[in-house]
Short mmCIF file of C-alpha atoms and ligand atoms in Angstrom, two decimals:
data_model
loop_
_atom_site.label_atom_id
_atom_site.label_comp_id
_atom_site.label_asym_id
_atom_site.label_seq_id
_atom_site.Cartn_x
_atom_site.Cartn_y
_atom_site.Cartn_z
CA MET A 23 -36.02 4.04 93.25
CA ARG A 24 -38.12 3.01 90.63
CA ARG A 25 -36.45 1.00 87.56
CA THR A 26 -39.04 1.26 85.11
CA LYS A 27 -39.55 4.88 83.78
CA ILE A 28 -43.35 6.04 83.72
CA VAL A 29 -44.18 7.98 80.43
CA VAL A 30 -47.52 9.91 80.38
CA PRO A 31 -49.24 10.65 77.49
CA VAL A 32 -51.01 14.41 76.45
CA MET A 33 -53.16 14.33 73.93
CA LEU A 34 -54.58 17.86 73.26
CA THR A 35 -57.29 18.13 70.26
CA GLU A 36 -57.19 22.19 70.19
CA PRO A 37 -54.38 24.47 71.20
CA SER A 38 -56.39 25.97 73.59
CA ASP A 39 -56.56 22.68 75.56
CA LEU A 40 -53.15 23.48 76.83
CA GLU A 41 -53.99 26.36 79.30
CA ARG A 42 -56.27 23.69 80.95
CA VAL A 43 -53.27 21.38 81.64
CA ASN A 44 -51.90 21.50 85.17
CA ILE A 45 -48.35 20.35 85.27
CA ASN A 46 -48.66 19.90 88.96
CA ASP A 47 -50.54 16.96 87.68
CA TYR A 48 -47.30 15.01 85.87
CA GLU A 49 -45.39 15.77 89.24
CA ASP A 50 -42.98 12.37 89.61
CA VAL A 51 -43.63 11.39 85.90
CA ASP A 52 -40.41 10.55 83.94
CA LEU A 53 -41.51 11.32 80.96
CA ILE A 54 -44.06 13.40 79.28
CA GLU A 55 -45.10 12.07 75.74
CA TRP A 56 -46.86 14.74 73.40
CA ARG A 57 -49.05 12.68 71.32
CA ALA A 58 -49.01 15.61 68.57
CA ASP A 59 -50.92 13.58 65.89
CA PHE A 60 -54.35 14.58 67.65
CA LEU A 61 -53.67 17.67 66.13
CA SER A 62 -53.37 18.96 62.71
CA GLU A 63 -49.75 19.58 61.25
CA GLU A 64 -50.69 23.66 61.16
CA ASP A 65 -51.78 23.33 65.01
CA ILE A 66 -48.81 21.45 65.96
CA LEU A 67 -46.17 23.94 64.84
CA ILE A 68 -48.50 26.86 66.26
CA LEU A 69 -48.81 25.20 69.79
CA ALA A 70 -44.89 23.81 69.82
CA PRO A 71 -43.32 26.89 71.40
CA GLN A 72 -45.80 26.89 74.34
CA PHE A 73 -45.95 23.25 74.90
CA PHE A 74 -42.54 22.98 75.25
CA GLU A 75 -42.27 26.01 77.45
CA LYS A 76 -44.86 24.81 79.48
CA PHE A 77 -43.13 21.43 79.72
CA LYS A 78 -39.46 22.68 80.01
CA ASP A 79 -38.84 20.89 83.01
CA PHE A 80 -39.88 17.54 81.99
CA LYS A 81 -38.28 15.13 79.51
CA VAL A 82 -40.66 15.01 76.30
CA LEU A 83 -41.20 12.74 73.91
CA PHE A 84 -42.61 13.96 70.89
CA THR A 85 -44.97 11.27 68.67
CA LEU A 86 -46.59 11.61 65.53
CA ARG A 87 -48.54 8.38 65.73
CA THR A 88 -49.91 7.93 61.92
CA VAL A 89 -53.21 6.35 60.98
CA ARG A 90 -51.63 3.18 59.95
CA GLU A 91 -50.09 2.45 63.32
CA GLY A 92 -53.26 3.18 65.07
CA GLY A 93 -53.01 6.92 65.56
CA ASN A 94 -54.77 10.15 64.02
CA ILE A 95 -52.44 11.77 61.48
CA GLN A 96 -51.36 11.13 57.86
CA LEU A 97 -48.45 12.75 56.65
CA SER A 98 -46.36 12.37 53.09
CA GLU A 99 -42.80 10.99 54.23
CA LYS A 100 -41.66 14.64 53.23
CA LYS A 101 -44.05 16.65 55.36
CA TYR A 102 -43.52 13.80 58.31
CA LEU A 103 -39.54 14.55 58.05
CA ALA A 104 -40.13 18.09 57.82
CA LEU A 105 -42.57 18.25 60.80
CA LEU A 106 -39.53 16.23 63.13
CA GLN A 107 -37.11 18.49 61.91
CA LYS A 108 -39.06 21.97 62.99
CA ILE A 109 -39.61 20.17 66.38
CA LEU A 110 -36.16 19.31 67.10
CA THR A 111 -35.46 22.84 67.17
CA TYR A 112 -36.91 23.05 70.34
CA ASN A 113 -34.60 20.18 71.65
CA PRO A 114 -36.99 17.54 72.82
CA ALA A 115 -35.48 14.36 74.79
CA TYR A 116 -36.92 12.20 72.08
CA ILE A 117 -38.92 11.58 69.01
CA ASP A 118 -40.92 8.33 68.04
CA ILE A 119 -39.71 7.40 64.64
CA GLU A 120 -42.32 4.62 63.32
CA TYR A 121 -39.72 2.50 61.51
CA PHE A 122 -41.58 0.16 59.21
CA THR A 123 -44.12 3.31 58.36
CA HIS A 124 -41.53 5.93 58.05
CA GLY A 125 -37.86 4.72 58.13
CA ARG A 126 -36.67 6.84 55.64
CA ALA A 127 -36.96 9.78 58.16
CA LEU A 128 -34.84 7.88 60.07
CA HIS A 129 -31.94 7.93 57.88
CA GLN A 130 -32.23 11.68 57.07
CA LEU A 131 -32.29 12.38 60.72
CA ALA A 132 -29.43 10.13 61.72
CA ALA A 133 -27.73 12.99 63.60
CA PHE A 134 -30.16 12.82 66.53
CA ALA A 135 -30.09 8.93 66.74
CA ASP A 136 -29.51 9.37 70.68
CA LYS A 137 -32.80 11.42 70.73
CA ILE A 138 -34.77 8.66 68.31
CA VAL A 139 -37.18 5.96 69.83
CA LEU A 140 -37.87 3.81 66.99
CA SER A 141 -41.29 2.03 67.25
CA TYR A 142 -43.71 -0.30 65.52
CA HIS A 143 -47.19 -0.85 66.49
CA ASN A 144 -49.50 -3.63 65.29
CA PHE A 145 -53.39 -3.31 67.00
CA GLU A 146 -54.38 -6.70 65.16
CA GLU A 147 -51.60 -9.25 66.38
CA VAL A 148 -48.24 -10.14 67.60
CA PRO A 149 -46.38 -10.86 64.70
CA THR A 150 -44.79 -13.82 64.10
CA ASP A 151 -41.59 -12.03 62.89
CA LEU A 152 -41.54 -9.63 65.96
CA THR A 153 -37.98 -10.76 66.96
CA LYS A 154 -36.77 -10.11 63.51
CA ARG A 155 -38.50 -6.57 63.64
CA LEU A 156 -37.12 -6.07 66.99
CA LEU A 157 -33.30 -7.22 65.73
CA LYS A 158 -33.61 -4.80 62.65
CA MET A 159 -34.69 -1.99 64.40
CA HIS A 160 -31.95 -2.40 67.04
CA GLN A 161 -29.27 -2.50 64.43
CA GLU A 162 -30.34 1.35 63.39
CA LYS A 163 -28.77 2.02 66.82
CA THR A 164 -30.94 4.45 68.27
CA ALA A 165 -31.70 5.46 72.12
CA TYR A 166 -34.48 3.15 72.41
CA VAL A 167 -37.04 0.43 70.20
CA LYS A 168 -40.31 0.36 71.15
CA VAL A 169 -43.18 -1.99 70.26
CA ALA A 170 -46.68 -2.00 71.30
CA VAL A 171 -48.36 -5.20 70.01
CA MET A 172 -51.83 -6.92 70.42
CA PRO A 173 -51.81 -10.26 72.14
CA GLY A 174 -54.70 -12.69 70.94
CA HIS A 175 -53.67 -15.21 73.69
CA GLU A 176 -52.13 -15.33 77.24
CA CYS A 177 -49.10 -17.28 75.58
CA ASP A 178 -48.58 -14.09 72.96
CA VAL A 179 -48.13 -11.65 76.37
CA LEU A 180 -45.64 -14.63 77.87
CA ASP A 181 -43.57 -14.60 74.57
CA LEU A 182 -43.33 -10.83 74.41
CA MET A 183 -42.22 -10.89 77.80
CA GLN A 184 -39.55 -13.71 77.19
CA ILE A 185 -38.41 -12.17 73.94
CA THR A 186 -37.81 -8.73 75.77
CA ARG A 187 -35.84 -10.39 78.54
CA ASP A 188 -33.53 -12.09 75.86
CA LEU A 189 -33.04 -9.33 73.81
CA THR A 190 -32.20 -7.24 76.95
CA LEU A 191 -29.76 -9.41 78.10
CA GLU A 192 -28.07 -9.76 74.64
CA TYR A 193 -28.38 -6.39 74.14
CA GLY A 194 -28.67 -4.11 77.26
CA GLU A 195 -31.83 -2.03 78.50
CA LYS A 196 -32.94 -0.45 74.69
CA PHE A 197 -35.98 -2.07 74.45
CA ILE A 198 -39.59 -0.88 75.61
CA THR A 199 -42.22 -3.11 74.74
CA MET A 200 -45.92 -3.66 75.77
CA ALA A 201 -48.84 -6.06 74.61
CA MET A 202 -52.00 -3.94 74.64
CA GLY A 203 -55.29 -4.51 75.75
CA GLU A 204 -56.75 -6.05 78.97
CA LEU A 205 -54.89 -9.41 78.52
CA GLY A 206 -51.55 -7.58 78.02
CA ARG A 207 -51.60 -5.42 81.13
CA LEU A 208 -48.96 -7.10 83.01
CA THR A 209 -46.18 -6.19 80.35
CA ARG A 210 -46.80 -2.55 81.61
CA ILE A 211 -45.81 -3.42 85.39
CA SER A 212 -43.19 -6.25 84.52
CA GLY A 213 -40.31 -4.21 83.32
CA TYR A 214 -38.20 -5.22 86.69
CA LEU A 215 -38.46 -8.86 85.11
CA THR A 216 -38.16 -8.17 81.08
CA GLY A 217 -36.23 -5.15 81.03
CA SER A 218 -38.36 -3.29 79.14
CA CYS A 219 -37.31 0.42 80.11
CA TRP A 220 -40.50 2.41 79.96
CA THR A 221 -44.26 2.37 80.64
CA PHE A 222 -46.79 4.28 79.54
CA ALA A 223 -49.56 5.37 81.90
CA SER A 224 -52.90 7.43 81.45
CA LEU A 225 -53.51 10.70 83.68
CA THR A 226 -56.78 12.00 81.81
CA ALA A 227 -57.29 9.14 79.08
CA GLU A 228 -55.55 5.94 77.47
CA SER A 229 -53.40 6.74 74.66
CA ALA A 230 -53.66 2.71 73.89
CA PRO A 231 -55.96 0.21 75.32
CA GLY A 232 -54.96 -1.42 78.08
CA GLN A 233 -52.88 1.56 80.13
CA LEU A 234 -53.39 1.39 83.46
CA SER A 235 -53.66 4.80 85.11
CA LEU A 236 -50.55 6.89 86.39
CA GLN A 237 -51.84 6.33 90.00
CA HIS A 238 -52.02 2.42 89.78
CA THR A 239 -48.84 2.44 87.63
CA ARG A 240 -46.76 4.37 90.64
CA GLN A 241 -48.70 2.01 93.22
CA ILE A 242 -47.82 -1.03 91.64
CA LEU A 243 -44.11 0.08 90.52
CA ASP A 244 -43.41 1.09 94.05
CA LEU A 245 -44.15 -2.14 95.31
CA LEU A 246 -42.92 -4.44 92.92
CA GLU A 247 -39.37 -2.20 92.39
CA SER A 248 -38.81 -0.16 95.44
CA ASP A 249 -35.91 -2.54 96.89
CA LEU A 250 -34.44 -3.14 93.47
CA THR A 251 -30.60 -2.26 93.60
CA GLU A 252 -29.75 0.16 90.75
O1 DQA B 30 -45.81 3.70 71.44
C1 DQA B 30 -46.75 4.03 72.49
C2 DQA B 30 -47.06 2.63 73.47
C3 DQA B 30 -48.55 3.27 73.63
O2 DQA B 30 -48.96 2.71 72.12
C4 DQA B 30 -48.78 1.80 74.71
O3 DQA B 30 -49.52 0.98 74.19
O4 DQA B 30 -48.96 2.74 75.74
C5 DQA B 30 -49.02 4.44 73.95
C6 DQA B 30 -48.65 5.22 72.88
O5 DQA B 30 -48.88 6.60 73.15
C7 DQA B 30 -47.09 5.29 72.51
O6 DQA B 30 -46.87 6.46 71.45
#
């Protein structure tokens, strides 16, 4: 029984792409992340009923990754919130909210705290105030806190792993962390050590630099976590 949950991003650039998605390819995946930011706001809403129907037997994390945090969509606070509210009518297992970019949406959606994965992304560096940021996010008492940061040196990777371990020991299994890029790869399969709860793995293409393939992620986690007691 694996400890770390595997999340596979689905990145559709046209609504018609959904027809070509074979759900059998996602067998044994713990969560599907719909990286909806690869579509326009209008196409997201057009596709939503079909997407949630297709993946009705999976847990879905709905993600709108904004341009500011390495994604493709840019929405006003009002439109960001409105879109999330409409998607919530399809009852996704989780929704991603970018705490430092669209934090006000969080307070409008407090009733859905158990579905919210608060996230922070830094494609430039590991900020010196990362622990402070993580603690501030944790205080919002959502389902999970997720950070993806870019290491500049090996010590950044080891520091992130230690911070994740320390916070998990203190506050429980609520943290999802990863160091991006090739340098950060170890963080994607070291959840059994650090306590990071999820890892994002690629099926067709990476949704962020340094992701391992779904096949390799399964193989490595099966090796590293197969005899872990629950
Ligand atoms: O936040 C994350 C983590 C991620 O950026 C990664 O580094 O694997 C991939 C994104 O799709 C996801 O929304």
